[in-house]
XYZ file of C-alpha atoms in Angstrom:
132
model
C 74.044 208.539 169.308
C 75.572 207.216 172.386
C 73.864 203.906 171.713
C 75.189 203.836 168.165
C 78.772 204.363 169.309
C 78.324 201.728 171.945
C 76.929 199.322 169.337
C 79.843 200.042 167.026
C 82.259 199.430 169.855
C 80.608 196.103 170.698
C 80.661 195.060 167.020
C 84.341 196.046 166.775
C 85.151 194.034 169.898
C 83.282 191.026 168.546
C 85.047 191.291 165.195
C 88.425 191.511 166.912
C 87.560 188.478 169.077
C 86.461 186.430 166.100
C 89.595 187.429 164.214
C 91.888 186.313 167.019
C 90.007 182.988 167.324
C 90.420 182.259 163.599
C 94.207 182.394 163.748
C 95.747 178.980 163.235
C 98.987 177.836 164.738
C 101.686 177.347 162.148
C 103.680 174.132 162.223
C 107.429 174.298 162.523
C 109.094 174.154 159.108
C 111.046 170.948 159.790
C 107.846 169.049 160.678
C 106.021 170.182 157.575
C 106.433 167.872 154.549
C 105.802 169.366 151.185
C 104.819 167.282 148.184
C 108.405 167.534 146.889
C 109.770 166.230 150.194
C 107.324 163.322 150.119
C 108.363 162.434 146.564
C 112.038 162.617 147.535
C 111.402 160.410 150.546
C 109.527 157.837 148.461
C 112.247 157.903 145.794
C 114.884 157.242 148.441
C 112.827 154.374 149.871
C 112.416 152.846 146.400
C 116.167 153.095 145.769
C 116.915 151.393 149.091
C 114.467 148.580 148.379
C 115.879 148.178 144.858
C 119.439 148.088 146.178
C 118.438 145.469 148.753
C 116.710 143.360 146.100
C 119.723 143.600 143.792
C 122.058 142.596 146.618
C 119.869 139.616 147.500
C 119.690 138.558 143.842
C 123.469 138.826 143.505
C 123.951 136.743 146.675
C 121.531 134.115 145.376
C 123.375 134.043 142.034
C 126.697 133.586 143.835
C 125.279 130.713 145.881
C 123.829 129.086 142.761
C 127.175 129.426 140.989
C 129.014 127.825 143.909
C 126.478 124.991 144.067
C 126.838 124.410 140.321
C 130.621 124.343 140.596
C 130.404 121.864 143.494
C 127.997 119.668 141.556
C 130.259 119.765 138.493
C 133.246 118.755 140.621
C 131.218 115.934 142.190
C 130.235 114.663 138.729
C 133.839 114.903 137.565
C 135.054 112.952 140.612
C 132.348 110.304 140.218
C 133.152 109.901 136.516
C 136.853 109.551 137.280
C 136.117 106.943 139.964
C 133.817 105.010 137.639
C 136.479 105.025 134.909
C 139.065 103.743 137.388
C 136.659 101.043 138.609
C 135.967 99.924 135.012
C 139.693 99.880 134.244
C 140.432 97.793 137.348
C 137.595 95.387 136.564
C 138.867 94.995 132.984
C 142.377 94.263 134.250
C 141.062 91.709 136.735
C 138.923 90.047 134.053
C 141.895 89.936 131.692
C 144.026 88.369 134.424
C 141.288 85.842 135.239
C 140.898 84.920 131.558
C 144.670 84.634 131.188
C 144.904 82.357 134.254
C 141.986 80.190 133.098
C 143.446 79.913 129.608
C 146.838 79.004 131.053
C 145.296 76.290 133.259
C 143.288 74.925 130.342
C 146.357 74.890 128.124
C 148.362 73.092 130.812
C 145.663 70.423 131.142
C 145.547 69.891 127.372
C 149.355 69.798 127.268
C 149.490 67.247 130.092
C 146.899 65.091 128.348
C 148.848 65.309 125.091
C 152.079 64.362 126.858
C 150.385 61.437 128.522
C 148.971 60.284 125.203
C 152.363 60.701 123.544
C 154.151 58.768 126.248
C 151.646 56.004 125.858
C 150.634 56.157 129.471
C 147.034 56.867 128.483
C 145.320 54.003 126.782
C 141.617 54.725 126.897
C 139.291 57.736 126.688
C 138.524 57.231 130.355
C 142.159 57.719 131.203
C 142.330 60.804 128.957
C 139.408 62.316 130.871
C 141.119 61.535 134.167
C 144.332 63.094 132.884
C 142.444 66.227 131.876
C 140.994 66.464 135.372
C 144.472 66.487 136.907
């Protein structure tokens, strides 16, 4: 009987030893992430990335708008300059034509006067008068 009690005592000690070895350390609550915490964290990350993407898209849209406005102003300025250049060229051409017509008319008038006065007697003299 003594042996049986001793055996029971040894078995009880072994069982107690095994039980104390099986205990696991618990993690502190703030280090432990539950599935809900992980989902919340991922949702927050997605919102931040989305907000960043939206901000970048808005900035790109603003830059594109400014570039378009600058290009439109450049086209407007170039068109205005071209219109002014055409107007100036037309005025110069009109002045040149007017001057050439005036000179031609003066030559014809001088030749007619010379013919009327009788100072021009031949076609050769008319040509020379026109050259003057």
